[in-house]
mmCIF file of C-alpha atoms and ligand atoms in Angstrom:
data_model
loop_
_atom_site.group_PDB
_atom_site.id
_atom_site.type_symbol
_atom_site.label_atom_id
_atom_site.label_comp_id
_atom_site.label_asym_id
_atom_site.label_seq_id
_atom_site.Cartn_x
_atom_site.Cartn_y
_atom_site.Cartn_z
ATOM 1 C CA UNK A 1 -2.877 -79.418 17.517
ATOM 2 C CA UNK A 2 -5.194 -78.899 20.397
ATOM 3 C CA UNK A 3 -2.310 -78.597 23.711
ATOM 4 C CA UNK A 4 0.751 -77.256 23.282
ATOM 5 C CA UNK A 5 3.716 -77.235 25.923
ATOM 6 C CA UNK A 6 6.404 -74.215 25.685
ATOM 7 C CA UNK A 7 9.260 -73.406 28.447
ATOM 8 C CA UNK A 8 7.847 -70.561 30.231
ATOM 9 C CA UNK A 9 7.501 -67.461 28.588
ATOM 10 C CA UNK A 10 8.937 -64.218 29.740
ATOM 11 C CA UNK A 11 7.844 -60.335 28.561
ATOM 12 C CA UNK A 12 10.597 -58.195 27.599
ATOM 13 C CA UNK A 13 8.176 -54.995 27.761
ATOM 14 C CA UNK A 14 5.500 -54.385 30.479
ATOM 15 C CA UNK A 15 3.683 -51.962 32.412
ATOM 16 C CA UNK A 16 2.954 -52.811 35.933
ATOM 17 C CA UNK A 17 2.354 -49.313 37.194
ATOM 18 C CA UNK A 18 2.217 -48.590 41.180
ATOM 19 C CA UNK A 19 0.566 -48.407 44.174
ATOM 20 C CA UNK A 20 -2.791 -50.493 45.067
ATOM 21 C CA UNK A 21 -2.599 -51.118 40.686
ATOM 22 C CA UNK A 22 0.278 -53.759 41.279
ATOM 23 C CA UNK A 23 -2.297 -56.189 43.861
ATOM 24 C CA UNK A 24 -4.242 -56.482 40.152
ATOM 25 C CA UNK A 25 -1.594 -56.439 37.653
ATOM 26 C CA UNK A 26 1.530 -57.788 38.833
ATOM 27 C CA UNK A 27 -0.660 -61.850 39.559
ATOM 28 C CA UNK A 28 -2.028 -61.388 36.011
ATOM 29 C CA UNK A 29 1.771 -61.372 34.530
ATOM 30 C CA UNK A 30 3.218 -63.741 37.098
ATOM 31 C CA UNK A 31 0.684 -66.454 36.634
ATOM 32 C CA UNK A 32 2.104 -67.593 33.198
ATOM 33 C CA UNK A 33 5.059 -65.553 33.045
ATOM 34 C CA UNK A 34 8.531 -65.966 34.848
ATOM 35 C CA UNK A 35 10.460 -62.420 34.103
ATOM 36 C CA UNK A 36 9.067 -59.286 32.660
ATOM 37 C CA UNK A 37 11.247 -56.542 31.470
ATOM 38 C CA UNK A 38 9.138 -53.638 33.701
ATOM 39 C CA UNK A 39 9.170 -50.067 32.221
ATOM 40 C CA UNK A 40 10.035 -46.931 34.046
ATOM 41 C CA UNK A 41 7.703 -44.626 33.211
ATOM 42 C CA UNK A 42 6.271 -44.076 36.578
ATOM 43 C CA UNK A 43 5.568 -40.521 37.844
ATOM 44 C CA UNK A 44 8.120 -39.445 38.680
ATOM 45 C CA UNK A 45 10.543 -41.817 36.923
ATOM 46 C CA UNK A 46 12.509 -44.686 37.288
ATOM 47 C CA UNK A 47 15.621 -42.982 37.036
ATOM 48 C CA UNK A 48 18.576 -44.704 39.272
ATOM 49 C CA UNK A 49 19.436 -47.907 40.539
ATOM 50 C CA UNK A 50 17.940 -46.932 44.130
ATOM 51 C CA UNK A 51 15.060 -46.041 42.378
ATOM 52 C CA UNK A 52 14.707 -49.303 40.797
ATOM 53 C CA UNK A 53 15.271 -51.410 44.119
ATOM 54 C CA UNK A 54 12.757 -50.039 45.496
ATOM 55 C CA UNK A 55 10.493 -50.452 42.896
ATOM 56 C CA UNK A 56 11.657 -53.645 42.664
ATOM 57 C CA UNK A 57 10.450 -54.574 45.875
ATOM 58 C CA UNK A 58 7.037 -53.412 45.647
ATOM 59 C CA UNK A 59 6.355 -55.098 42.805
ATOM 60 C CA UNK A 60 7.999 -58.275 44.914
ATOM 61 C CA UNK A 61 5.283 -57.853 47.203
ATOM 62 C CA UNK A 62 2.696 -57.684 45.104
ATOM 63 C CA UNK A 63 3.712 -61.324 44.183
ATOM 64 C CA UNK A 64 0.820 -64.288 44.642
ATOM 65 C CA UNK A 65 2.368 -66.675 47.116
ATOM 66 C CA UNK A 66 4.469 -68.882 46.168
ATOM 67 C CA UNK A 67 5.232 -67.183 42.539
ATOM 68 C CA UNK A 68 8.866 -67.396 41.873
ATOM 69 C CA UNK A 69 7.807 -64.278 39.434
ATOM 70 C CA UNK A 70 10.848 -62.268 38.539
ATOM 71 C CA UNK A 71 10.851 -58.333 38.081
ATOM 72 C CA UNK A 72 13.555 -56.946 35.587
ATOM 73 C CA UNK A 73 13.952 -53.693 35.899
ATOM 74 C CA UNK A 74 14.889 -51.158 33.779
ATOM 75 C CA UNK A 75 16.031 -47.153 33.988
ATOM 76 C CA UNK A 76 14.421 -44.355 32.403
ATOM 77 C CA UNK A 77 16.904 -42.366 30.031
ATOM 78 C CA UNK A 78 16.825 -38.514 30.636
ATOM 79 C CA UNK A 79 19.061 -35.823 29.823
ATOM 80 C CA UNK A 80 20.517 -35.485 32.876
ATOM 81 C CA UNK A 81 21.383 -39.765 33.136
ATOM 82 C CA UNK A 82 24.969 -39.940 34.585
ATOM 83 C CA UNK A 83 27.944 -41.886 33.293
ATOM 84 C CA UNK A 84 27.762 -43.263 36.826
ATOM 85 C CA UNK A 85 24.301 -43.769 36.599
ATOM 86 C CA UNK A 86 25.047 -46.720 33.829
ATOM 87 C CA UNK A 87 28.080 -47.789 35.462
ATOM 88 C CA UNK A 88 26.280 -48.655 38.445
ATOM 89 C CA UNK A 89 23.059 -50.223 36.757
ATOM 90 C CA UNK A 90 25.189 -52.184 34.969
ATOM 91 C CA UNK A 91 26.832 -53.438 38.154
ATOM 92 C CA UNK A 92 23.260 -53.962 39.969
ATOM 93 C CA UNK A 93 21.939 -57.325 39.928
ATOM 94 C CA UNK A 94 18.474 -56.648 39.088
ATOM 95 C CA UNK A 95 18.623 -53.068 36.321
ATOM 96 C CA UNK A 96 18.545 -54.845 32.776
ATOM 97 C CA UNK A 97 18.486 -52.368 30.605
ATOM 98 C CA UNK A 98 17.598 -48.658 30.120
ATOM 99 C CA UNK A 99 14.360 -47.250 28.103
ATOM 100 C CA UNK A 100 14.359 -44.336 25.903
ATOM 101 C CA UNK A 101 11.633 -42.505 25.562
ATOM 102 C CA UNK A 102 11.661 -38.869 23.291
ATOM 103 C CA UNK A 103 10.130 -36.491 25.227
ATOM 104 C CA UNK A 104 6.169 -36.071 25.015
ATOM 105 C CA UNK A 105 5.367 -39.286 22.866
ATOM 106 C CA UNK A 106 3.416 -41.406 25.226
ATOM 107 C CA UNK A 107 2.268 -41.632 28.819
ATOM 108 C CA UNK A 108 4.383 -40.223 31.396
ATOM 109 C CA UNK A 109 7.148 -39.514 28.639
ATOM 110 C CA UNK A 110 7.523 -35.655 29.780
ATOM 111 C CA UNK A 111 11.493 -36.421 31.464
ATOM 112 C CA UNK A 112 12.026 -38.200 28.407
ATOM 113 C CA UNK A 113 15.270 -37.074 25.753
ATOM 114 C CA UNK A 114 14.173 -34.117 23.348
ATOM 115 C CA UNK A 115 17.538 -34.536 21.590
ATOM 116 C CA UNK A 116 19.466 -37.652 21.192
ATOM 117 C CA UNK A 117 22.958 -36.333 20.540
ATOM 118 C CA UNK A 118 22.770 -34.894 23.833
ATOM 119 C CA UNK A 119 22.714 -38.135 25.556
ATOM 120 C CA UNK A 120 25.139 -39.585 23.132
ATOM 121 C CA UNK A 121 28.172 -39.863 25.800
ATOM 122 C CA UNK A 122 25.580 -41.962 28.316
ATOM 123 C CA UNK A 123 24.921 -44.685 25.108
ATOM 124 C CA UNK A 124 28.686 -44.901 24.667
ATOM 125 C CA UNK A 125 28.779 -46.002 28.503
ATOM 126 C CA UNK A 126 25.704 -48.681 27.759
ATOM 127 C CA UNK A 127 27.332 -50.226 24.750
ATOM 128 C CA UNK A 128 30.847 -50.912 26.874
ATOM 129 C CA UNK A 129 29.130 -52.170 29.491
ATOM 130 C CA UNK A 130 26.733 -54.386 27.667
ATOM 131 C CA UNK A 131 23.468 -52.955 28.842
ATOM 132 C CA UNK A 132 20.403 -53.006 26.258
ATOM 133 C CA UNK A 133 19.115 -49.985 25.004
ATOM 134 C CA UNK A 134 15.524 -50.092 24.660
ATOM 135 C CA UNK A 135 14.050 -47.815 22.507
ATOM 136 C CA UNK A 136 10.495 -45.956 22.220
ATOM 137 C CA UNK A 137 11.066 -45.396 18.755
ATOM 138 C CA UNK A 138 9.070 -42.679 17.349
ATOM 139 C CA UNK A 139 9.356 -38.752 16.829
ATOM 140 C CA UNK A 140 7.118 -36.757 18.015
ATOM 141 C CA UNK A 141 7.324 -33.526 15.346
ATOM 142 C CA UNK A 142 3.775 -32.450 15.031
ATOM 143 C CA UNK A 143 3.839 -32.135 11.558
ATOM 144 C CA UNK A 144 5.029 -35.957 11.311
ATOM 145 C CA UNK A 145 1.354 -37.985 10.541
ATOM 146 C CA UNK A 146 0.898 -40.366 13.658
ATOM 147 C CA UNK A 147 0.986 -42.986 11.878
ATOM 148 C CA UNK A 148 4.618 -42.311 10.114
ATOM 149 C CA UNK A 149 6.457 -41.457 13.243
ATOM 150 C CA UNK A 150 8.177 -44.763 13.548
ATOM 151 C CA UNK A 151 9.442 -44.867 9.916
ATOM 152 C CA UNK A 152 10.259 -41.462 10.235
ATOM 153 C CA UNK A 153 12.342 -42.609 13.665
ATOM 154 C CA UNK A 154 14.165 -45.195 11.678
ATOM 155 C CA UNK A 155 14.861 -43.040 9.163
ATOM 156 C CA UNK A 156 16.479 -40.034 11.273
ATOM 157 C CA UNK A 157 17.909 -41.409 14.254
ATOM 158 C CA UNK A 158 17.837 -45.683 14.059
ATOM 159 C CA UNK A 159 20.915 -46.368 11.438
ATOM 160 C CA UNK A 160 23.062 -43.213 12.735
ATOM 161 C CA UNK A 161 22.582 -44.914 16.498
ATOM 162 C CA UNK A 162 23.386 -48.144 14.617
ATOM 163 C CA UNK A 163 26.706 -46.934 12.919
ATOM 164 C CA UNK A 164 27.941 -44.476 15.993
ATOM 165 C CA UNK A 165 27.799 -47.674 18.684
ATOM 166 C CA UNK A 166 27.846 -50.923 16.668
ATOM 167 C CA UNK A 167 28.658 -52.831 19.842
ATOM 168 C CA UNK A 168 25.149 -51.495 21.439
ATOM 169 C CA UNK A 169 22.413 -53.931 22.439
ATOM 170 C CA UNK A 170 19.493 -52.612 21.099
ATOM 171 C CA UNK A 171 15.698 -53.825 20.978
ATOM 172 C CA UNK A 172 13.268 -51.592 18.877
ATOM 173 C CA UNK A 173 10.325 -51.691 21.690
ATOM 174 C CA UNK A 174 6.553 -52.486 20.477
ATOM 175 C CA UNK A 175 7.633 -52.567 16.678
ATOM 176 C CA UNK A 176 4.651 -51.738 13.981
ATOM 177 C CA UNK A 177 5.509 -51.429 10.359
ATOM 178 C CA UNK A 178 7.108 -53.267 7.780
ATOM 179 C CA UNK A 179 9.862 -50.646 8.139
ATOM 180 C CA UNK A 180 10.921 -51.479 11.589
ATOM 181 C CA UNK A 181 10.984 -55.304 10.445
ATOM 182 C CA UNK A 182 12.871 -54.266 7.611
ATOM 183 C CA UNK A 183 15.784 -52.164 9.760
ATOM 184 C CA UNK A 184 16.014 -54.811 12.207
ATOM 185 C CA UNK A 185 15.671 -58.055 9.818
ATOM 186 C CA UNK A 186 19.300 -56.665 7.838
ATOM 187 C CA UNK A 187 21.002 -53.882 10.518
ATOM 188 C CA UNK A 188 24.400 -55.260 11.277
ATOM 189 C CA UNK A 189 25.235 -56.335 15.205
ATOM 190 C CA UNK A 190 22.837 -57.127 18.155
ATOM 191 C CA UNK A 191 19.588 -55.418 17.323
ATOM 192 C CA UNK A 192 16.119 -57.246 18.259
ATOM 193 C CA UNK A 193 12.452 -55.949 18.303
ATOM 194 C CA UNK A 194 9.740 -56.608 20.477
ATOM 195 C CA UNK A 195 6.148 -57.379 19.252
ATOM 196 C CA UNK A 196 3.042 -56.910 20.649
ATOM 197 C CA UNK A 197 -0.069 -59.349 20.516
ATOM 198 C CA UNK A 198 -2.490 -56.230 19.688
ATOM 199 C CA UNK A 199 0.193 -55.064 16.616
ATOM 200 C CA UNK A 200 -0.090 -58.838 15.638
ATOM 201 C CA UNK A 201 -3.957 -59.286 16.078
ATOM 202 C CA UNK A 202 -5.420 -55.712 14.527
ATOM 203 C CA UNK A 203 -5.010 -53.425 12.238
ATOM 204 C CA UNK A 204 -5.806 -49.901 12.088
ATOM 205 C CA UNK A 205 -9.832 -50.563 11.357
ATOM 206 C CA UNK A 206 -9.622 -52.058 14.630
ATOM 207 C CA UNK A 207 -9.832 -48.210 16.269
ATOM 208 C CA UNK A 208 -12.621 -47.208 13.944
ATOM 209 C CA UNK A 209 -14.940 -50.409 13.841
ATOM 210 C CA UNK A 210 -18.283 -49.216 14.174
ATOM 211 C CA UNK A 211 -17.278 -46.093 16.331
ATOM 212 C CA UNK A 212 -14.483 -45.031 18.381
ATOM 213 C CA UNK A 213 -12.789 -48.107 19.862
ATOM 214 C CA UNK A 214 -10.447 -46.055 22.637
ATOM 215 C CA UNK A 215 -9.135 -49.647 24.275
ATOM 216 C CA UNK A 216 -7.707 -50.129 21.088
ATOM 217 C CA UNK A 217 -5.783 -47.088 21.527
ATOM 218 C CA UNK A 218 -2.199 -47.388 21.984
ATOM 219 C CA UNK A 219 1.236 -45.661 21.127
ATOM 220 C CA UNK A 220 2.691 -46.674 18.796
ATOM 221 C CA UNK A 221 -0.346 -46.757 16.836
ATOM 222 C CA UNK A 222 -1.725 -50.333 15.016
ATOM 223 C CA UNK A 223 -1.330 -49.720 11.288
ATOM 224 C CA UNK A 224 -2.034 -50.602 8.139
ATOM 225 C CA UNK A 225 -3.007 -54.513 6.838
ATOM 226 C CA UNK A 226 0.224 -54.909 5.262
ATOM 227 C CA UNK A 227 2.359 -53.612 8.383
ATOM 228 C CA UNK A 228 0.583 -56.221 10.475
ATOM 229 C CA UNK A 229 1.393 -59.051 8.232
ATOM 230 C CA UNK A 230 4.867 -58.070 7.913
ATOM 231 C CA UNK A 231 4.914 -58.049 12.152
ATOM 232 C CA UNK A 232 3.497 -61.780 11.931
ATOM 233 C CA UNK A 233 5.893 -63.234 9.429
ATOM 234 C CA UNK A 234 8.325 -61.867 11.084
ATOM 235 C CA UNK A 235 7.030 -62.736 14.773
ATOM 236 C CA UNK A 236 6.467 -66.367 13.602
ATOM 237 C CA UNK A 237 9.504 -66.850 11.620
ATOM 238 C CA UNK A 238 11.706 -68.321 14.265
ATOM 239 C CA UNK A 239 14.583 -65.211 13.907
ATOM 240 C CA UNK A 240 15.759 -65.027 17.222
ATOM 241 C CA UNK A 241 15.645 -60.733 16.653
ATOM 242 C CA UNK A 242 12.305 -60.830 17.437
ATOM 243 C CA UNK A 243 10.606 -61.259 20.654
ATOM 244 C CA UNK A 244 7.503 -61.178 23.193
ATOM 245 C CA UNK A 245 6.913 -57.817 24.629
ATOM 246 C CA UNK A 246 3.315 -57.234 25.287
ATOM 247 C CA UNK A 247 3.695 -53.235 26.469
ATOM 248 C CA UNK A 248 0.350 -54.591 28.512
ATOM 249 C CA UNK A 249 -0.138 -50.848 29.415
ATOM 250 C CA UNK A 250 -3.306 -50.495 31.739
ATOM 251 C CA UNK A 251 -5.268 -47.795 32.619
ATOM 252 C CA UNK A 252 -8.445 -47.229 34.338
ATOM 253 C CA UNK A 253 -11.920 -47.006 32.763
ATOM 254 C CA UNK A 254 -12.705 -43.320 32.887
ATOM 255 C CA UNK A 255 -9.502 -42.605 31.789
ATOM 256 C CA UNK A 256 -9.415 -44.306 28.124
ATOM 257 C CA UNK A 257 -13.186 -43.662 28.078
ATOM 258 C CA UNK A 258 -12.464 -39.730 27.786
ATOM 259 C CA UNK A 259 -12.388 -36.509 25.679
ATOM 260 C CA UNK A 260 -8.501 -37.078 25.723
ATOM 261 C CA UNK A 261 -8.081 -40.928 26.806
ATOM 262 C CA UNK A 262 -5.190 -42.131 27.406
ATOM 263 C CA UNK A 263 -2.660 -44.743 25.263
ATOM 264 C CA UNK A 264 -2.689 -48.460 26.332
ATOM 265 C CA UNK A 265 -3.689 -51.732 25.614
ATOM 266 C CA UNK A 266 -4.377 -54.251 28.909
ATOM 267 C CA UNK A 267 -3.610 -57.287 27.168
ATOM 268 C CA UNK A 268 -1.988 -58.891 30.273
ATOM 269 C CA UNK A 269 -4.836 -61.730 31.438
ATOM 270 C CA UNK A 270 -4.530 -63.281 28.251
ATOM 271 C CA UNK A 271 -1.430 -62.571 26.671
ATOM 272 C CA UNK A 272 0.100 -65.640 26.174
ATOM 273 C CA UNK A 273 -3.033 -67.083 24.976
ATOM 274 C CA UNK A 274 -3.815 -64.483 22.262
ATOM 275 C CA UNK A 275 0.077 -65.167 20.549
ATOM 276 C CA UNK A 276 -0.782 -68.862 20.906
ATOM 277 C CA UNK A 277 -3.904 -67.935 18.574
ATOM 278 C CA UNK A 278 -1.823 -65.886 16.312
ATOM 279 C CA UNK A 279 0.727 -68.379 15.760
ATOM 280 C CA UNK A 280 -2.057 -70.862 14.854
ATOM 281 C CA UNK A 281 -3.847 -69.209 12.636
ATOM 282 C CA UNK A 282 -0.269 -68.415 10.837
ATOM 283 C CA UNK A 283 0.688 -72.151 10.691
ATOM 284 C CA UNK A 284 3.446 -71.643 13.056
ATOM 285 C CA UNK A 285 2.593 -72.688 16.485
ATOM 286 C CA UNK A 286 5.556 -74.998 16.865
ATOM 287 C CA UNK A 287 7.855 -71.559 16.669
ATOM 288 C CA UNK A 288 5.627 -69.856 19.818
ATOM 289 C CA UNK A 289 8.497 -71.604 22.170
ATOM 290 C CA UNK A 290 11.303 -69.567 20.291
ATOM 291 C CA UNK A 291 9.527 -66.103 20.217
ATOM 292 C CA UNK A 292 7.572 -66.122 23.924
ATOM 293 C CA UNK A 293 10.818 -68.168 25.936
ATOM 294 C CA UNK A 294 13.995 -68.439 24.155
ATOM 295 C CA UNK A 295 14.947 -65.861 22.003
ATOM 296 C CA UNK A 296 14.419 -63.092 24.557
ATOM 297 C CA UNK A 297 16.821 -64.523 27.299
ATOM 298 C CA UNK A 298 18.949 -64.718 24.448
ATOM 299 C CA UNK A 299 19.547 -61.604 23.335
ATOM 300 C CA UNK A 300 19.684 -60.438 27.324
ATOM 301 C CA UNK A 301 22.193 -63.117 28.082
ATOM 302 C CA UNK A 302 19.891 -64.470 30.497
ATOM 303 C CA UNK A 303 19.485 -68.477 30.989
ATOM 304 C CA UNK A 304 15.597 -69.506 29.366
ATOM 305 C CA UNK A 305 13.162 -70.975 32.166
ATOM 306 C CA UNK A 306 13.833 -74.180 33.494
ATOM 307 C CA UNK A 307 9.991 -74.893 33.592
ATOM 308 C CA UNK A 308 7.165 -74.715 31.504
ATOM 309 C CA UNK A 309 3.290 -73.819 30.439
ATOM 310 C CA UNK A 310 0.959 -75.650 28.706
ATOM 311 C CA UNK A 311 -1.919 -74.603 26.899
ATOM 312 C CA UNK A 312 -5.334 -76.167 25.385
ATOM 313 C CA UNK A 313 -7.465 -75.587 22.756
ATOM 314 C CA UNK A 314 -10.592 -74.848 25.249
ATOM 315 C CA UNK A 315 -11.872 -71.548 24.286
ATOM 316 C CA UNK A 316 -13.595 -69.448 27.889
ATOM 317 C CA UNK A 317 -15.013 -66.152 27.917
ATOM 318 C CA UNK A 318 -13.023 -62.724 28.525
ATOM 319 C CA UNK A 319 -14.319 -60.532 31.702
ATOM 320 C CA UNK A 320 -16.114 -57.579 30.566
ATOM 321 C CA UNK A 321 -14.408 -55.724 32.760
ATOM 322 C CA UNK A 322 -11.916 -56.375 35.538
ATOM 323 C CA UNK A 323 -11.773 -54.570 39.002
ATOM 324 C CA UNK A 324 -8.516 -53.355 40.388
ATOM 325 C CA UNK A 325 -8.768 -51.685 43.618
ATOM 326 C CA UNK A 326 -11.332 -48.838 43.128
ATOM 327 C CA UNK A 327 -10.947 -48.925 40.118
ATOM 328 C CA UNK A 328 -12.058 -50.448 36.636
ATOM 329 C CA UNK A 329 -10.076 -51.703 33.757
ATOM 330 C CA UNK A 330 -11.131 -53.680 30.504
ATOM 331 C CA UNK A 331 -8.970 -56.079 29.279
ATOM 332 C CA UNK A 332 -7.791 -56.869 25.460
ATOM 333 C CA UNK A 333 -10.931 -59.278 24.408
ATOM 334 C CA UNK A 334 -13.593 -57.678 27.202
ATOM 335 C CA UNK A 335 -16.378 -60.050 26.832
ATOM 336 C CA UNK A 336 -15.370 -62.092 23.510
ATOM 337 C CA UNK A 337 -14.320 -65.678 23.344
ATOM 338 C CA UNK A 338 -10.534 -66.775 24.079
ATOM 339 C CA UNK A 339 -9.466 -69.830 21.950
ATOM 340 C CA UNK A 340 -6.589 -71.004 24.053
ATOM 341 C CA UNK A 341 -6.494 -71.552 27.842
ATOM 342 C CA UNK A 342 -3.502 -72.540 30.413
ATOM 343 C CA UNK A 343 -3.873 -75.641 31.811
ATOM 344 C CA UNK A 344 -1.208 -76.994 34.598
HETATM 345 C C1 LIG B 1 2.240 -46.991 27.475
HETATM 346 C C2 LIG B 1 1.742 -46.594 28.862
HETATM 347 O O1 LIG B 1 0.538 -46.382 29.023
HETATM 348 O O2 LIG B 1 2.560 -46.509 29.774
HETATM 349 N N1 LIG B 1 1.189 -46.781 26.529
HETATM 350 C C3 LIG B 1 1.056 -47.382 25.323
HETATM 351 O O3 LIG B 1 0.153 -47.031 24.573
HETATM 352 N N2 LIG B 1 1.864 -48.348 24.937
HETATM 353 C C4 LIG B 1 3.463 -46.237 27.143
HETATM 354 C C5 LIG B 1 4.188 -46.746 25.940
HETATM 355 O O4 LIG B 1 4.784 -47.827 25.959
HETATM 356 O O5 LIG B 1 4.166 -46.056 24.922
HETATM 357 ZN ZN1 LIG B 2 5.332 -49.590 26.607
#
């Protein structure tokens, strides 16, 4: 198959950041995208409806002309998120969900929950009135190993959550291991993961290959072979659990490029592209459709897109790097060959 035409895709987990960032980042998502589930984790957070709106706009303005692009937002879960809070996202128009993230796993995650009992009577409020739950789902323990924190999350906190609000939409974010395919393949009620295109391209070798690969750097971490197969049967299987979520997380240059760089893959400028290669080279192209446009909108209760995309088998070359503001970033692919490109 050399062109392929899917309803337009959506990403149910993005970073767009803030500021001059969004001129860059916000037209590389909008191009082939129509809604993106937008994290919170701004500094300071995302952390009420008025918040939101105005974030909301900003992004908005960031638009290219003429993009019908469509922000969702989401609220960042804290210890001191109201009842109210949730009653009145869930009334907005434009809050979709709200992100938990423990405190201290990943960037900007310092307002995050240390302890999720605490915030127990705020999830009760989110499963009555419908609103997703989307979860970070590690632990951050320092004598957990890195690469165990999200089995170690399923283990301790995923099936309690599962059995104390059975009625709670809830979408494992960024999902890496077998494990988290495992939970969410058999857990009873509406559960769904996200999956990244860098979890379903690499695995773990991919930080190491001849020297320290910081760009692919990201939380949580890529694993082991058998984890990333497990993500791509899953991914291409059709199960309408799973769904895009590329966590395109950018940051600048100097800032990966560091003694302590920071988490985040910019896989943004070619996102849709890179799953149309994975789902090739599994067979399964013909199931792309389900996971990138209809079984997201699904589980959010959200119509799919009324248009569509189509791509072509006409490989171009990845920037090196890409300039935002005065700033750098590199992209997923910097400088290496991109098999599939849009077309209309
Ligand atoms: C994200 C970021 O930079 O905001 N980083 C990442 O590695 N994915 C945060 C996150 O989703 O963990
Ligand atoms: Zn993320």
């Amino acid at each position: 198959m050399n062109r392929i035409r899917i309803r337009r895709p959506d990403d149910w987990h993005l970073h767009l950041r803030d500021g001059a960032m969004l001129n860059t980042v916000v037209p590389a998502t909008a191009r082939n995208f129509g809604r993106a589930i937008v994290m919170p984790n701004l500094k300071p957070p995302v952390r009420t409806v008025a918040d939101a709106a105005a974030y909301r706009e900003r992004i908005l303005a960031a638009c290219p002309a003429g993009s019908d692009f469509e922000p969702l937002m989401t609220l960042y879960l804290t210890e001191t998120t109201s009842v109210d809070d949730i009653r009145q996202a869930a009334e907005s128009e434009f809050v979709h969900a709200v992100k938990y993230y423990p405190a201290g796993a990943t960037t900007n995650s310092d307002s995050g929950v240390r302890e999720l009992e605490r915030v127990y009577p705020v999830i009760e409020a989110m499963e009555k009135h419908g609103l997703p739950l989307l979860m970070h789902g590690e632990v951050t323990d320092s004598d957990i190993d890195v690469f165990d924190r999200e089995a170690v999350f399923i283990e301790r906190h995923l099936e309690k959550l599962r059995s104390t609000f059975p009625g709670l939409k809830m979408v494992l974010e960024h999902a890496t291991t077998s494990d988290a395919i495992d939970f969410v393949q058999s857990a009873p009620g509406p559960i769904a993961a996200t999956i990244t295109v860098h979890h379903l391209m690499f695995n773990r070798n991919a930080l190491f290959e001849g020297g320290l690969r910081p760009h692919h750097y990201c939380l949580p971490l890529i694993k082991r072979e058998r984890h990333r197969q497990a993500l791509v049967v899953a991914a291409t299987s059709g199960n309408e659990r799973y769904f895009l979520g590329t966590d395109s997380a950018p940051h600048p240059k100097h800032a990966k490029e560091s003694d302590c760089g920071c988490a985040g893959v910019y896989s943004a400028p070619a996102a849709i592209e890179l799953y149309a290669e994975v789902f090739e080279a599994a067979g399964a192209l013909d199931r792309l459709e389900a996971f990138a446009s209809l079984n997201g909108p699904a589980f959010y209760g959200l119509a799919p897109n009324e248009d569509t995309i189509e791509l072509e088998r006409t490989p171009w070359q990845m920037e090196r790097e890409l300039t935002a503001d005065d700033d750098t970033i590199v992209p997923l692919r910097a400088g290496s060959e991109i098999v599939w490109r849009r077309v209309d």
